[in-house]
Short mmCIF file of C-alpha atoms in Angstrom, two decimals:
data_model
loop_
_atom_site.label_atom_id
_atom_site.label_comp_id
_atom_site.label_asym_id
_atom_site.label_seq_id
_atom_site.Cartn_x
_atom_site.Cartn_y
_atom_site.Cartn_z
CA MET A 1 51.88 -96.30 -35.24
CA THR A 2 49.68 -99.19 -34.25
CA ALA A 3 47.27 -98.99 -31.37
CA VAL A 4 49.25 -101.58 -29.45
CA THR A 5 52.52 -99.65 -29.71
CA GLN A 6 50.70 -96.50 -28.65
CA ASP A 7 49.18 -98.24 -25.63
CA LYS A 8 52.51 -99.64 -24.56
CA LYS A 9 54.14 -96.24 -24.78
CA GLN A 10 51.47 -94.63 -22.63
CA GLY A 11 51.02 -97.57 -20.31
CA ILE A 12 47.28 -97.66 -20.90
CA GLY A 13 45.15 -100.33 -19.28
CA ASN A 14 46.91 -103.52 -18.30
CA VAL A 15 49.75 -103.15 -20.75
CA ARG A 16 53.07 -102.57 -19.00
CA LYS A 17 54.65 -99.26 -19.88
CA MET A 18 57.50 -100.10 -22.24
CA PRO A 19 60.67 -98.01 -22.54
CA ILE A 20 61.20 -95.75 -25.53
CA TYR A 21 62.76 -97.92 -28.23
CA LEU A 22 66.15 -96.58 -29.31
CA ASP A 23 67.76 -99.81 -30.46
CA TYR A 24 66.86 -99.90 -34.16
CA GLN A 25 70.22 -101.45 -35.07
CA ALA A 26 69.36 -104.50 -32.96
CA THR A 27 66.04 -105.04 -34.69
CA THR A 28 62.98 -103.17 -35.92
CA PRO A 29 59.28 -103.81 -35.55
CA CYS A 30 57.54 -105.21 -38.61
CA ASP A 31 55.81 -102.42 -40.46
CA PRO A 32 52.02 -103.01 -40.25
CA ARG A 33 51.89 -102.78 -44.05
CA VAL A 34 54.38 -105.65 -44.21
CA VAL A 35 52.30 -107.78 -41.85
CA GLU A 36 49.18 -107.07 -43.88
CA ALA A 37 50.89 -108.19 -47.07
CA MET A 38 52.04 -111.39 -45.36
CA LEU A 39 48.81 -112.50 -43.73
CA PRO A 40 46.99 -114.21 -46.65
CA TRP A 41 50.08 -116.33 -47.29
CA PHE A 42 49.75 -118.07 -43.93
CA THR A 43 46.18 -119.26 -44.36
CA GLU A 44 44.16 -119.41 -47.56
CA LYS A 45 47.21 -119.04 -49.84
CA PHE A 46 49.31 -121.74 -48.29
CA GLY A 47 50.65 -123.54 -51.35
CA ASN A 48 54.20 -124.73 -51.72
CA PRO A 49 55.83 -122.29 -54.13
CA HIS A 50 57.73 -125.23 -55.63
CA SER A 51 54.55 -127.20 -56.45
CA ARG A 52 54.35 -127.06 -60.22
CA ASN A 53 51.16 -129.02 -60.73
CA HIS A 54 48.35 -126.88 -59.35
CA ALA A 55 47.10 -123.37 -58.72
CA TYR A 56 48.07 -123.38 -55.03
CA GLY A 57 51.69 -123.74 -56.02
CA TRP A 58 51.45 -121.30 -58.90
CA GLU A 59 50.03 -118.44 -56.84
CA SER A 60 52.68 -118.95 -54.15
CA GLU A 61 55.41 -119.06 -56.74
CA GLU A 62 54.11 -115.84 -58.24
CA ALA A 63 54.18 -114.15 -54.80
CA VAL A 64 57.70 -115.36 -54.11
CA GLU A 65 58.92 -114.15 -57.50
CA LYS A 66 57.32 -110.75 -56.99
CA ALA A 67 59.11 -110.52 -53.65
CA ARG A 68 62.39 -111.55 -55.27
CA ALA A 69 61.97 -108.74 -57.78
CA GLN A 70 61.30 -106.26 -54.97
CA VAL A 71 64.49 -107.33 -53.19
CA ALA A 72 66.43 -107.11 -56.45
CA ALA A 73 65.05 -103.64 -57.16
CA ILE A 74 66.32 -102.04 -53.96
CA ILE A 75 69.90 -103.08 -54.75
CA GLY A 76 69.76 -102.60 -58.52
CA ALA A 77 70.05 -106.32 -59.27
CA ASP A 78 68.33 -108.79 -61.57
CA PRO A 79 65.75 -110.96 -59.73
CA LYS A 80 67.55 -114.09 -60.95
CA GLU A 81 70.54 -113.03 -58.87
CA VAL A 82 68.67 -113.03 -55.54
CA ILE A 83 68.33 -116.11 -53.37
CA PHE A 84 66.33 -116.24 -50.17
CA THR A 85 67.96 -117.34 -46.90
CA SER A 86 67.00 -117.37 -43.23
CA GLY A 87 68.76 -114.07 -42.59
CA ALA A 88 72.04 -112.22 -42.85
CA THR A 89 73.91 -114.73 -40.68
CA GLU A 90 73.14 -117.49 -43.17
CA SER A 91 73.82 -115.20 -46.13
CA ASN A 92 77.22 -114.26 -44.74
CA ASN A 93 78.09 -117.87 -43.96
CA LEU A 94 77.09 -118.88 -47.47
CA ALA A 95 78.99 -116.04 -49.14
CA LEU A 96 82.26 -116.67 -47.30
CA LYS A 97 82.25 -120.45 -47.03
CA GLY A 98 80.45 -120.99 -50.33
CA VAL A 99 82.94 -118.96 -52.36
CA ALA A 100 85.98 -120.20 -50.44
CA HIS A 101 84.98 -123.83 -50.86
CA PHE A 102 84.11 -123.56 -54.53
CA TYR A 103 87.37 -121.90 -55.55
CA LYS A 104 89.63 -123.68 -53.06
CA ASP A 105 91.70 -125.49 -55.68
CA LYS A 106 92.97 -122.21 -57.11
CA LYS A 107 92.60 -119.72 -54.29
CA ASP A 108 93.01 -119.97 -50.56
CA HIS A 109 92.88 -116.41 -49.25
CA ILE A 110 90.09 -114.12 -48.15
CA ILE A 111 90.18 -110.57 -46.84
CA THR A 112 87.81 -109.10 -44.31
CA CYS A 113 87.91 -106.48 -41.59
CA VAL A 114 88.22 -106.45 -37.80
CA THR A 115 84.93 -104.62 -37.22
CA GLU A 116 82.76 -107.07 -39.17
CA HIS A 117 79.76 -108.71 -37.54
CA LYS A 118 80.54 -111.84 -35.56
CA CYS A 119 78.97 -114.09 -38.17
CA VAL A 120 81.50 -112.95 -40.77
CA LEU A 121 84.43 -113.14 -38.35
CA ASP A 122 83.38 -116.54 -37.07
CA SER A 123 82.92 -117.89 -40.60
CA ALA A 124 86.40 -116.61 -41.42
CA ARG A 125 87.80 -118.35 -38.32
CA HIS A 126 86.25 -121.61 -39.42
CA LEU A 127 87.82 -121.22 -42.84
CA GLU A 128 91.19 -120.61 -41.19
CA GLN A 129 90.80 -123.89 -39.33
CA GLU A 130 90.24 -125.57 -42.67
CA GLY A 131 93.53 -124.14 -43.92
CA PHE A 132 92.42 -120.93 -45.65
CA LYS A 133 94.40 -117.77 -45.01
CA VAL A 134 92.48 -114.76 -43.80
CA THR A 135 93.59 -111.13 -43.66
CA TYR A 136 91.73 -109.00 -41.13
CA LEU A 137 92.12 -105.39 -42.22
CA PRO A 138 92.30 -102.82 -39.42
CA VAL A 139 90.14 -99.71 -39.47
CA LYS A 140 91.11 -96.10 -39.09
CA GLN A 141 90.01 -94.08 -36.06
CA ASN A 142 86.80 -93.13 -37.90
CA GLY A 143 85.88 -96.79 -38.39
CA LEU A 144 86.61 -96.94 -42.14
CA ILE A 145 89.14 -99.20 -43.83
CA ASP A 146 92.21 -97.85 -45.60
CA LEU A 147 91.85 -98.50 -49.33
CA ASP A 148 95.60 -98.71 -49.87
CA GLN A 149 95.85 -101.41 -47.24
CA LEU A 150 93.08 -103.30 -49.00
CA ARG A 151 94.84 -103.00 -52.34
CA ASP A 152 98.11 -104.21 -50.81
CA ALA A 153 96.45 -107.17 -49.12
CA ILE A 154 95.05 -108.65 -52.35
CA THR A 155 97.19 -111.39 -53.87
CA ASP A 156 96.70 -113.75 -56.82
CA LYS A 157 95.47 -116.30 -54.27
CA THR A 158 92.69 -114.05 -52.96
CA ALA A 159 89.22 -115.39 -53.70
CA LEU A 160 87.05 -112.93 -51.83
CA VAL A 161 87.00 -109.56 -50.10
CA SER A 162 84.21 -109.24 -47.53
CA ILE A 163 83.66 -105.76 -46.13
CA MET A 164 80.44 -104.72 -44.45
CA ALA A 165 78.42 -101.85 -45.90
CA VAL A 166 77.34 -100.30 -42.58
CA ASN A 167 78.67 -101.19 -39.15
CA ASN A 168 76.05 -102.38 -36.68
CA GLU A 169 77.58 -100.64 -33.65
CA ILE A 170 78.83 -97.33 -34.98
CA GLY A 171 76.76 -96.94 -38.16
CA VAL A 172 79.68 -95.95 -40.39
CA ILE A 173 79.39 -96.52 -44.14
CA GLN A 174 82.40 -98.12 -45.83
CA PRO A 175 83.46 -96.73 -49.24
CA LEU A 176 81.69 -99.49 -51.20
CA ALA A 177 82.16 -98.15 -54.73
CA GLU A 178 85.89 -97.65 -54.15
CA ILE A 179 86.26 -101.13 -52.67
CA GLY A 180 84.27 -102.59 -55.58
CA ALA A 181 86.49 -100.84 -58.11
CA ILE A 182 89.67 -102.20 -56.50
CA CYS A 183 88.27 -105.74 -56.34
CA ARG A 184 87.09 -105.71 -59.96
CA GLU A 185 90.45 -104.34 -61.13
CA LYS A 186 92.23 -107.14 -59.27
CA GLY A 187 89.79 -109.84 -60.36
CA VAL A 188 88.62 -110.65 -56.84
CA PHE A 189 85.00 -111.11 -55.75
CA PHE A 190 83.55 -108.45 -53.44
CA HIS A 191 81.00 -109.47 -50.83
CA THR A 192 79.33 -106.94 -48.57
CA ASP A 193 77.23 -107.63 -45.48
CA ALA A 194 74.53 -105.02 -46.07
CA ALA A 195 72.28 -106.04 -43.17
CA GLN A 196 72.46 -102.54 -41.68
CA ALA A 197 72.49 -100.75 -45.04
CA VAL A 198 69.59 -102.05 -47.12
CA GLY A 199 66.68 -99.65 -46.97
CA LYS A 200 68.80 -96.99 -45.31
CA ILE A 201 71.31 -95.92 -47.95
CA PRO A 202 71.11 -96.20 -51.74
CA LEU A 203 72.79 -99.38 -52.97
CA ASP A 204 73.49 -100.41 -56.55
CA VAL A 205 75.37 -103.65 -57.10
CA ASN A 206 76.44 -102.63 -60.59
CA GLU A 207 77.57 -99.10 -59.83
CA MET A 208 79.38 -100.34 -56.73
CA LYS A 209 80.71 -103.48 -58.42
CA ILE A 210 79.40 -105.70 -55.64
CA ASP A 211 79.43 -109.44 -56.43
CA LEU A 212 77.65 -110.75 -53.34
CA LEU A 213 75.44 -108.84 -50.90
CA SER A 214 73.71 -110.01 -47.73
CA VAL A 215 70.26 -108.76 -46.72
CA SER A 216 68.42 -109.13 -43.41
CA GLY A 217 64.64 -108.63 -43.23
CA HIS A 218 64.20 -107.58 -39.62
CA LYS A 219 66.69 -104.73 -39.76
CA PHE A 220 64.37 -102.68 -41.93
CA TYR A 221 60.82 -103.39 -40.80
CA GLY A 222 60.50 -106.81 -42.40
CA PRO A 223 59.98 -110.09 -40.54
CA LYS A 224 62.64 -111.97 -38.59
CA GLY A 225 63.83 -115.29 -39.99
CA ILE A 226 64.25 -114.17 -43.61
CA GLY A 227 67.08 -112.61 -45.55
CA ALA A 228 68.62 -112.83 -48.97
CA LEU A 229 71.94 -113.17 -50.72
CA TYR A 230 72.63 -111.42 -53.98
CA VAL A 231 74.95 -113.54 -56.15
CA ARG A 232 76.20 -111.93 -59.37
CA ARG A 233 75.62 -113.76 -62.66
CA ARG A 234 77.92 -111.73 -64.92
CA PRO A 235 80.77 -112.24 -64.25
CA ARG A 236 79.42 -115.32 -62.62
CA VAL A 237 80.06 -116.04 -58.95
CA ARG A 238 79.81 -119.71 -58.02
CA LEU A 239 79.13 -121.08 -54.59
CA GLN A 240 79.21 -124.42 -52.88
CA ALA A 241 75.87 -124.73 -51.05
CA LEU A 242 75.76 -125.07 -47.28
CA ILE A 243 72.30 -126.60 -47.25
CA ASN A 244 71.69 -129.50 -49.60
CA GLY A 245 68.35 -130.91 -50.64
CA GLY A 246 65.79 -130.38 -53.37
CA GLY A 247 67.90 -127.89 -55.28
CA GLN A 248 65.73 -124.83 -54.72
CA GLU A 249 67.22 -121.35 -55.20
CA ARG A 250 69.30 -122.55 -58.16
CA GLY A 251 70.87 -125.22 -55.99
CA MET A 252 72.48 -122.66 -53.73
CA ARG A 253 69.97 -122.99 -50.90
CA SER A 254 67.68 -125.97 -50.73
CA GLY A 255 64.50 -126.00 -48.69
CA THR A 256 60.92 -124.90 -49.27
CA LEU A 257 60.67 -121.14 -49.37
CA ALA A 258 58.66 -119.53 -46.57
CA THR A 259 56.15 -117.70 -48.75
CA PRO A 260 54.82 -115.30 -46.08
CA LEU A 261 58.34 -114.34 -45.01
CA CYS A 262 59.48 -113.83 -48.61
CA VAL A 263 56.42 -111.65 -49.25
CA GLY A 264 57.17 -109.68 -46.09
CA LEU A 265 60.78 -109.11 -47.07
CA GLY A 266 59.73 -108.00 -50.54
CA GLU A 267 57.14 -105.58 -49.16
CA ALA A 268 59.68 -104.18 -46.68
CA CYS A 269 62.04 -103.51 -49.60
CA ALA A 270 59.32 -101.82 -51.65
CA ILE A 271 58.31 -99.55 -48.75
CA ALA A 272 61.91 -98.67 -47.87
CA GLN A 273 62.75 -97.93 -51.49
CA ALA A 274 59.74 -95.62 -51.89
CA GLU A 275 60.27 -93.77 -48.60
CA MET A 276 64.06 -93.72 -48.24
CA GLY A 277 64.59 -90.11 -49.34
CA ALA A 278 62.10 -88.51 -46.96
CA GLU A 279 62.87 -90.93 -44.14
CA THR A 280 66.59 -90.21 -44.34
CA GLU A 281 65.92 -86.50 -43.94
CA ARG A 282 63.54 -87.05 -41.04
CA LEU A 283 65.96 -89.34 -39.23
CA ARG A 284 68.85 -86.99 -39.78
CA MET A 285 66.88 -84.17 -38.15
CA LEU A 286 65.99 -86.38 -35.19
CA ARG A 287 69.56 -87.64 -34.88
CA ASP A 288 70.95 -84.09 -34.96
CA ARG A 289 68.42 -83.04 -32.32
CA LEU A 290 69.48 -85.94 -30.10
CA TYR A 291 73.18 -85.26 -30.61
CA LYS A 292 72.90 -81.52 -30.03
CA GLY A 293 70.65 -81.98 -27.01
CA ILE A 294 73.23 -84.19 -25.33
CA MET A 295 76.38 -82.33 -26.40
CA ASP A 296 74.99 -78.92 -25.41
CA GLN A 297 74.32 -80.07 -21.86
CA LEU A 298 77.14 -82.49 -21.09
CA PRO A 299 80.91 -82.03 -21.32
CA GLU A 300 83.26 -84.89 -22.20
CA VAL A 301 80.97 -86.86 -24.45
CA TYR A 302 82.65 -88.34 -27.51
CA LEU A 303 81.20 -89.66 -30.77
CA ASN A 304 82.57 -93.03 -31.88
CA GLY A 305 82.93 -93.45 -35.64
CA ASP A 306 82.82 -90.99 -38.50
CA PHE A 307 80.10 -88.35 -38.25
CA ASP A 308 79.56 -87.77 -41.98
CA GLN A 309 80.02 -91.28 -43.37
CA ARG A 310 77.26 -92.63 -41.17
CA ILE A 311 73.66 -93.77 -41.48
CA PRO A 312 71.29 -91.15 -40.08
CA GLY A 313 69.71 -93.43 -37.48
CA ASN A 314 72.81 -94.16 -35.41
CA LEU A 315 74.76 -92.44 -32.68
CA ASN A 316 77.43 -94.16 -30.62
CA LEU A 317 78.61 -92.02 -27.74
CA SER A 318 81.12 -92.43 -24.94
CA PHE A 319 80.18 -90.64 -21.73
CA ALA A 320 83.55 -90.30 -20.00
CA TYR A 321 83.71 -91.39 -16.33
CA VAL A 322 80.31 -93.13 -16.40
CA GLU A 323 80.16 -96.88 -16.90
CA GLY A 324 77.78 -97.97 -19.65
CA GLU A 325 75.78 -100.58 -17.81
CA GLY A 326 75.38 -98.36 -14.78
CA LEU A 327 74.13 -95.68 -17.15
CA MET A 328 71.66 -98.02 -18.83
CA MET A 329 70.18 -98.80 -15.44
CA GLY A 330 69.66 -95.08 -14.89
CA ILE A 331 67.94 -94.63 -18.23
CA LYS A 332 65.71 -97.65 -17.89
CA ASP A 333 62.93 -95.77 -19.67
CA LEU A 334 65.07 -96.00 -22.81
CA ALA A 335 65.83 -99.25 -24.65
CA VAL A 336 69.43 -98.87 -25.84
CA SER A 337 72.62 -100.93 -26.16
CA SER A 338 75.97 -100.42 -24.50
CA GLY A 339 79.49 -101.20 -25.66
CA SER A 340 80.36 -101.95 -22.08
CA ALA A 341 81.59 -105.37 -21.09
CA CYS A 342 78.97 -105.89 -18.47
CA THR A 343 76.10 -106.13 -20.93
CA SER A 344 77.47 -109.16 -22.67
CA ALA A 345 78.36 -112.60 -21.39
CA SER A 346 82.04 -111.90 -21.95
CA LEU A 347 83.75 -109.31 -19.81
CA GLU A 348 85.46 -107.68 -22.78
CA PRO A 349 84.14 -104.33 -23.98
CA SER A 350 83.12 -103.85 -27.60
CA TYR A 351 85.72 -105.17 -30.06
CA VAL A 352 84.46 -102.66 -32.61
CA LEU A 353 85.22 -99.68 -30.38
CA ARG A 354 88.57 -101.20 -29.43
CA ALA A 355 89.40 -101.55 -33.14
CA LEU A 356 88.86 -97.80 -33.59
CA GLY A 357 91.54 -97.24 -30.98
CA VAL A 358 88.99 -96.13 -28.38
CA ASP A 359 90.61 -96.53 -24.95
CA ILE A 360 89.35 -99.57 -23.10
CA GLU A 361 88.11 -97.24 -20.34
CA MET A 362 86.14 -95.20 -22.84
CA ALA A 363 84.72 -98.31 -24.48
CA HIS A 364 83.14 -99.12 -21.12
CA THR A 365 81.30 -95.81 -21.17
CA SER A 366 79.60 -96.09 -24.55
CA LEU A 367 75.96 -96.20 -25.54
CA ARG A 368 74.48 -96.99 -28.96
CA LEU A 369 71.40 -94.93 -29.71
CA GLY A 370 69.42 -96.12 -32.72
CA LEU A 371 66.56 -94.18 -34.29
CA GLY A 372 64.09 -95.50 -36.82
CA ARG A 373 60.77 -95.31 -38.60
CA PHE A 374 58.65 -95.03 -35.46
CA SER A 375 60.92 -92.67 -33.53
CA THR A 376 59.41 -89.26 -32.77
CA GLU A 377 60.67 -85.86 -31.72
CA GLU A 378 59.06 -86.47 -28.33
CA ASP A 379 61.06 -89.71 -27.96
CA VAL A 380 64.24 -87.82 -28.71
CA ASP A 381 63.49 -85.01 -26.24
CA GLN A 382 62.72 -87.50 -23.49
CA ALA A 383 65.86 -89.45 -24.30
CA VAL A 384 67.99 -86.31 -24.01
CA GLU A 385 66.44 -85.47 -20.66
CA HIS A 386 66.92 -89.00 -19.24
CA ILE A 387 70.51 -89.28 -20.47
CA VAL A 388 71.60 -85.85 -19.27
CA THR A 389 70.05 -86.36 -15.82
CA SER A 390 71.55 -89.82 -15.38
CA VAL A 391 75.02 -88.92 -16.60
CA LYS A 392 75.14 -85.92 -14.27
CA ARG A 393 74.01 -88.00 -11.31
CA LEU A 394 76.44 -90.85 -12.03
CA ARG A 395 79.34 -88.48 -12.54
CA GLU A 396 78.67 -87.05 -9.08
CA MET A 397 79.03 -90.63 -7.83
CA SER A 398 82.08 -91.42 -9.96
CA PRO A 399 85.53 -91.43 -8.33
CA LEU A 400 87.03 -90.99 -11.80
CA TRP A 401 85.03 -87.83 -12.47
CA GLU A 402 86.11 -86.51 -9.08
CA MET A 403 89.77 -87.19 -9.89
CA ALA A 404 89.43 -85.59 -13.30
CA GLN A 405 87.90 -82.49 -11.70
CA GLU A 406 90.81 -82.37 -9.25
CA GLY A 407 93.23 -82.53 -12.16
CA VAL A 408 94.47 -86.06 -11.45
CA ASP A 409 95.59 -87.87 -14.58
CA ILE A 410 93.73 -91.17 -14.38
CA LYS A 411 96.20 -92.82 -16.71
CA SER A 412 99.04 -92.02 -14.30
CA ILE A 413 97.53 -94.19 -11.57
CA GLU A 414 98.66 -97.78 -11.35
CA TRP A 415 95.39 -99.66 -11.32
CA ALA A 416 95.23 -103.22 -10.14
CA GLU A 417 93.38 -104.83 -13.04
CA HIS A 418 91.13 -107.54 -11.82
CA MET B 1 69.55 -108.31 -17.02
CA ALA B 2 67.01 -108.16 -14.25
CA TYR B 3 68.31 -106.68 -11.01
CA SER B 4 67.14 -107.63 -7.54
CA ASP B 5 64.99 -105.10 -5.68
CA LYS B 6 67.84 -104.46 -3.26
CA VAL B 7 70.28 -103.63 -6.06
CA VAL B 8 67.73 -101.29 -7.60
CA ASP B 9 67.10 -99.64 -4.24
CA HIS B 10 70.80 -99.01 -3.60
CA TYR B 11 71.29 -97.81 -7.17
CA GLU B 12 68.39 -95.39 -7.01
CA ASN B 13 68.95 -94.28 -3.42
CA PRO B 14 72.65 -94.81 -2.83
CA ARG B 15 73.66 -94.42 0.83
CA ASN B 16 76.62 -92.29 1.86
CA VAL B 17 77.80 -91.02 -1.52
CA GLY B 18 80.62 -88.54 -1.19
CA SER B 19 84.15 -87.97 0.00
CA PHE B 20 86.11 -87.10 3.10
CA GLY B 21 89.32 -85.14 2.83
CA LYS B 22 92.02 -87.73 2.31
CA ASP B 23 94.31 -86.15 4.88
CA GLU B 24 91.60 -85.61 7.48
CA ALA B 25 92.36 -87.18 10.84
CA GLY B 26 90.96 -90.70 11.23
CA VAL B 27 90.18 -91.14 7.52
CA GLY B 28 91.25 -94.22 5.59
CA THR B 29 90.79 -94.38 1.82
CA GLY B 30 90.55 -97.50 -0.32
CA LEU B 31 90.63 -97.17 -4.11
CA VAL B 32 90.21 -100.50 -5.89
CA GLY B 33 89.38 -101.79 -9.35
CA ALA B 34 90.47 -100.35 -12.68
CA PRO B 35 88.80 -98.16 -15.29
CA ALA B 36 89.82 -100.67 -17.96
CA CYS B 37 87.79 -103.36 -16.20
CA GLY B 38 84.75 -101.13 -15.92
CA ASP B 39 84.73 -100.92 -12.12
CA VAL B 40 86.44 -98.49 -9.75
CA MET B 41 85.38 -98.13 -6.12
CA LYS B 42 86.54 -95.51 -3.67
CA LEU B 43 85.56 -96.31 -0.09
CA GLN B 44 86.46 -94.05 2.79
CA ILE B 45 86.07 -94.74 6.49
CA LYS B 46 86.28 -92.28 9.37
CA VAL B 47 87.57 -93.99 12.49
CA SER B 48 87.07 -92.70 16.04
CA PRO B 49 89.96 -92.59 18.53
CA GLU B 50 88.37 -95.69 20.07
CA GLY B 51 88.82 -97.57 16.80
CA ILE B 52 85.17 -97.58 15.76
CA ILE B 53 84.16 -96.71 12.20
CA GLU B 54 81.90 -93.70 12.76
CA ASP B 55 81.19 -92.82 9.18
CA ALA B 56 81.81 -94.11 5.68
CA LYS B 57 81.49 -92.67 2.19
CA PHE B 58 81.87 -94.06 -1.30
CA LYS B 59 82.09 -93.17 -4.94
CA THR B 60 81.86 -95.85 -7.61
CA PHE B 61 82.35 -96.04 -11.37
CA GLY B 62 80.63 -99.21 -12.47
CA CYS B 63 77.45 -101.10 -13.13
CA GLY B 64 74.41 -101.13 -10.85
CA SER B 65 75.72 -104.11 -8.90
CA ALA B 66 79.03 -102.38 -8.24
CA ILE B 67 77.25 -99.23 -7.04
CA ALA B 68 74.90 -101.29 -4.85
CA SER B 69 77.76 -103.36 -3.36
CA SER B 70 79.72 -100.29 -2.34
CA SER B 71 76.64 -98.46 -1.07
CA LEU B 72 75.74 -101.48 1.04
CA VAL B 73 79.15 -101.82 2.65
CA THR B 74 79.15 -98.17 3.74
CA GLU B 75 76.05 -99.05 5.77
CA TRP B 76 77.53 -102.26 7.10
CA VAL B 77 80.88 -100.91 8.26
CA LYS B 78 79.41 -98.05 10.28
CA GLY B 79 79.56 -98.72 14.01
CA LYS B 80 81.92 -101.67 13.54
CA THR B 81 85.46 -102.04 14.82
CA LEU B 82 88.15 -102.37 12.20
CA GLU B 83 88.39 -106.10 12.89
CA GLU B 84 84.65 -106.57 12.52
CA ALA B 85 84.63 -104.57 9.28
CA ALA B 86 87.59 -106.52 7.93
CA ALA B 87 85.64 -109.72 8.54
CA ILE B 88 82.87 -108.79 6.06
CA LYS B 89 82.93 -111.40 3.30
CA ASN B 90 82.04 -110.86 -0.34
CA THR B 91 79.69 -113.83 -0.14
CA GLU B 92 77.57 -111.99 2.45
CA ILE B 93 77.38 -108.95 0.17
CA ALA B 94 76.51 -111.07 -2.86
CA GLN B 95 73.90 -112.99 -0.92
CA HIS B 96 72.29 -109.89 0.57
CA LEU B 97 71.99 -108.24 -2.86
CA ALA B 98 71.12 -111.51 -4.66
CA LEU B 99 73.89 -110.90 -7.20
CA PRO B 100 73.97 -113.27 -10.18
CA PRO B 101 77.23 -115.23 -10.76
CA VAL B 102 78.45 -112.80 -13.45
CA LYS B 103 78.28 -109.98 -10.86
CA ILE B 104 80.11 -111.70 -8.01
CA HIS B 105 83.25 -109.72 -8.84
CA CYS B 106 81.39 -106.56 -7.73
CA SER B 107 81.07 -107.97 -4.21
CA VAL B 108 84.70 -109.08 -4.25
CA LEU B 109 85.68 -105.55 -5.14
CA ALA B 110 83.58 -104.14 -2.28
CA GLU B 111 85.32 -106.47 0.18
CA ASP B 112 88.69 -105.40 -1.23
CA ALA B 113 87.66 -101.76 -0.84
CA ILE B 114 86.97 -102.22 2.88
CA LYS B 115 90.32 -103.94 3.41
CA ALA B 116 92.13 -101.26 1.39
CA ALA B 117 90.50 -98.46 3.41
CA ILE B 118 91.40 -100.15 6.68
CA SER B 119 95.02 -100.70 5.73
CA ASP B 120 95.29 -97.11 4.50
CA TYR B 121 93.93 -95.93 7.84
CA LYS B 122 96.34 -98.15 9.75
CA ALA B 123 99.31 -97.04 7.70
CA LYS B 124 98.44 -93.40 8.35
CA SER B 125 97.75 -93.74 12.03
CA GLY B 126 100.83 -95.83 12.64
CA GLY B 127 98.88 -98.68 14.15
CA LYS B 128 97.84 -96.75 17.25
CA THR B 129 94.24 -97.97 17.03
CA GLU B 130 95.31 -101.48 17.76
CA ALA B 131 96.61 -100.17 21.05
CA ALA B 132 93.30 -98.44 21.71
CA GLU B 133 91.46 -101.67 21.32
#
């Protein structure tokens, strides 16, 4: 941990005491080793990696190509199959729109899933407006898609199946290899948004028969503003570019590459690849400690999403009879996210939790707790204490808890929805 | 979202949390909102034979602004006649707590809770307080 992070945690000197960070699915801090690798590429090594005529360009190109190889390595790809983008949102836009547009004369159908990230769903909506047909697969109560439903949804007009690797809210891992096998058998391209998966679970584009895969740097200790898209060469996937220009990235994404960001993404991949095994074990122990600490002390807490098919750094819990935003205010020493409506601009609770069939009332009571590389046992113990204290206090203030204790069935009451 | 100091104060030190027996003499209960919307307020008033609200209690399921709005109105209604209490406007609540636009519905709900408690009281007491006033 860096000195600055340490100071913030302890509130030393003039630095404001920051809450314990438990929101690793929202973003992660850059690993100091990543920053160190990036620094020379801002100043003395500033060349344009596309400059072919001098040493400034050559050294930058070499750095970018090394980074590309590091990204390729963590997903079992060939470096030639990796293109850099500004992040997973761009990668997902490019995968969906790029494939749909290129193959539109023969195919006009794509398949995705209701719990995808907004950037996939919104890209799909835009394609629908252009006349493409989109199937949104439901998920089962555990957050995973039904493979038979996927198989049934594929037609001879289907160009692409886009199913995320790991869900950002509930951390569940979709059966990628099984999906890949179905898509390959049916001759349909398989794209996966792996923003929450890269660096956290083993991925192999060949074993899993993945044709396109989106990467986001800042979700695994790399910098913000950089991501990548894996695009398979054999059998070849073709895309219509979204950004036109000098033809960089094999014409699929024009624009001068940001050398420091590429280097940072590459370094983040190398570190994650080397440390994944031990880190997974450590996070699983912390996660289990957090889960057990809460469940042992509080009744009526429910886990959203599958427990086993889940990345180790995620818990999504519903605390019945306690509203999520009210709870977050009580645990202000913890930085977490809520599935409650009140935290977002819209007044709808999490569409992901709703898709699992979680009651709308229970969706309002959910918290996402994300653990990561800099989480400690002490963080977890403090989090348990804060959460348990706050939930108990708020339940004492909750008319719903009171009714439940009195044996009143809350569903039997006719509420005036406002 | 940053909360005003007053919202934080009511959230951290809520006034008059609790319940009266629903069938107790002089008690009116208002239960408004819906779990599906993320806000439920229960406001109870205890009315003297003279028609003055002597005591009030609340329980709220909701965000900090909802808790603060209901806590605040328990303070405001105490000592008021039913008519005075019924005249409390959501805009006064919102202004006092400096609620942002997205939280105005919390103050609306608190106003509704007062009105619901008063009408429950009136229904139970058969309107005899009006005579007392």
